[in-house]
JSON list of C-alpha atoms in Angstrom, two decimals:
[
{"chain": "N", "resi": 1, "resn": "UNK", "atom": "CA", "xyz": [-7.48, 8.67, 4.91]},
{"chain": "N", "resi": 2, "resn": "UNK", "atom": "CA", "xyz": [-8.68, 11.12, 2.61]},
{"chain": "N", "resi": 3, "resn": "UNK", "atom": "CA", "xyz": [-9.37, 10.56, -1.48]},
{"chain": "N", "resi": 4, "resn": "UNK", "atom": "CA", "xyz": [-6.42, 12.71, -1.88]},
{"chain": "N", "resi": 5, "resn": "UNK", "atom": "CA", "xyz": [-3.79, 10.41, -0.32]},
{"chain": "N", "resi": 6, "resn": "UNK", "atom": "CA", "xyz": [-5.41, 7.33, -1.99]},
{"chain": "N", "resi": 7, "resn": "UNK", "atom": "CA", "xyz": [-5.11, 9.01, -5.41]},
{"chain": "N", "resi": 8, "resn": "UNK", "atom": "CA", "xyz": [-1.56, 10.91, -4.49]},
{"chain": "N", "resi": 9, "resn": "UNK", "atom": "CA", "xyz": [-0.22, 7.45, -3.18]},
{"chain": "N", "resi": 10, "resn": "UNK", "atom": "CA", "xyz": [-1.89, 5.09, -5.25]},
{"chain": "N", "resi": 11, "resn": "UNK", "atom": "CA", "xyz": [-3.34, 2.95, -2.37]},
{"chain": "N", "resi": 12, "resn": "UNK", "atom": "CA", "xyz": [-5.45, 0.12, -3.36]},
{"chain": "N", "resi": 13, "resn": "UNK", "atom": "CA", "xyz": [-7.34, -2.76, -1.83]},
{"chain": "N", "resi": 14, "resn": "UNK", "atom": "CA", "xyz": [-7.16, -6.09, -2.78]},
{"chain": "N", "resi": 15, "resn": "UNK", "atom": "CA", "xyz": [-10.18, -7.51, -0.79]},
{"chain": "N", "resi": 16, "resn": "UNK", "atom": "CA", "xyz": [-8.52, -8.31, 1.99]},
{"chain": "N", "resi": 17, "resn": "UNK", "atom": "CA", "xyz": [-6.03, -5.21, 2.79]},
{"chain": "N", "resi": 18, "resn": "UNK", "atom": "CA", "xyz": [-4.88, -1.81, 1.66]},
{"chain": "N", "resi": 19, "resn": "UNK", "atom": "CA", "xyz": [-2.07, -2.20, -1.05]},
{"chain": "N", "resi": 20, "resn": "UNK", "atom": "CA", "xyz": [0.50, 0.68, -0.87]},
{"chain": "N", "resi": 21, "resn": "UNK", "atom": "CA", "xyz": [3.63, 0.34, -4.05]},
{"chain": "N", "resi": 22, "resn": "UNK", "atom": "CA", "xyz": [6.91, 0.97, -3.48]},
{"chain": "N", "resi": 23, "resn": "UNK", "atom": "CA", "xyz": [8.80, 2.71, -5.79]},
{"chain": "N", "resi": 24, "resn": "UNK", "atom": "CA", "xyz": [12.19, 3.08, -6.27]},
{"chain": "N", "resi": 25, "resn": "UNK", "atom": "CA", "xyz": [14.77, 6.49, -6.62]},
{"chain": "N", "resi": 26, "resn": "UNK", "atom": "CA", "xyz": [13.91, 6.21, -10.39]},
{"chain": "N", "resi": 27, "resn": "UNK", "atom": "CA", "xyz": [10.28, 5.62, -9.76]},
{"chain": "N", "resi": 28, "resn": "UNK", "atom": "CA", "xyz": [10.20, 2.18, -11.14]},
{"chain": "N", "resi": 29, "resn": "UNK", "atom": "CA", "xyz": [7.74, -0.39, -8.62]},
{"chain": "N", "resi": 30, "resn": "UNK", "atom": "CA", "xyz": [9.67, -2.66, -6.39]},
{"chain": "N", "resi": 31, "resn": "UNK", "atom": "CA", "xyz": [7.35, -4.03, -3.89]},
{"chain": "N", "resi": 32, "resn": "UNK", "atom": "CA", "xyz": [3.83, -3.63, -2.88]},
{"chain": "N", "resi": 33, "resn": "UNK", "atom": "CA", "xyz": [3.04, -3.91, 0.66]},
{"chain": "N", "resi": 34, "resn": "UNK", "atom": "CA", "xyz": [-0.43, -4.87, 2.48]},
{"chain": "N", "resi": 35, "resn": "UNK", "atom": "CA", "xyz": [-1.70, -3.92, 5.38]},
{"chain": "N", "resi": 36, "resn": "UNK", "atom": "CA", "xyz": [-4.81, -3.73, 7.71]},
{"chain": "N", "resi": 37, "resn": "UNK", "atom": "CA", "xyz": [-5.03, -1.94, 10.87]},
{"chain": "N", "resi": 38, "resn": "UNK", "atom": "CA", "xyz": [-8.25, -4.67, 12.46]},
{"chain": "N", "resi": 39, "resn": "UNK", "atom": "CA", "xyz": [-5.48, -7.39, 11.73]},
{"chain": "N", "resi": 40, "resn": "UNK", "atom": "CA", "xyz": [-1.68, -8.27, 13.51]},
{"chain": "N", "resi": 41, "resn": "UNK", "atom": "CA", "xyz": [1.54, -7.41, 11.69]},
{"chain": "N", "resi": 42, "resn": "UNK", "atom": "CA", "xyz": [2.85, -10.36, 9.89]},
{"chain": "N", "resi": 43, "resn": "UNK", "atom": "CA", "xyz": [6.68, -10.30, 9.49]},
{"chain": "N", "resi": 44, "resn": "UNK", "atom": "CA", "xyz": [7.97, -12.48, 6.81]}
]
């Protein structure tokens, strides 16, 4: 992933995984999902 697509799409980390917001049609944030690829899906 380049510094590009972490500043276009605002990915973070929050020690433990990536953080990636979701945003809504008007833009507002509705949901922030986390995810690392060295650890198995979780489905909640």
């Amino acid at each position: 992933m380049t510094l590009n697509t972490i500043k276009k799409y605002k990915i973070g980390w929050d020690g433990n995984r990536n953080t990636i917001p979701i945003y809504d049609e008007k833009g507002v944030l509705r949901n922030i999902r986390r995810y690392n690829q060295k650890k198995p899906e979780k489905m909640i």
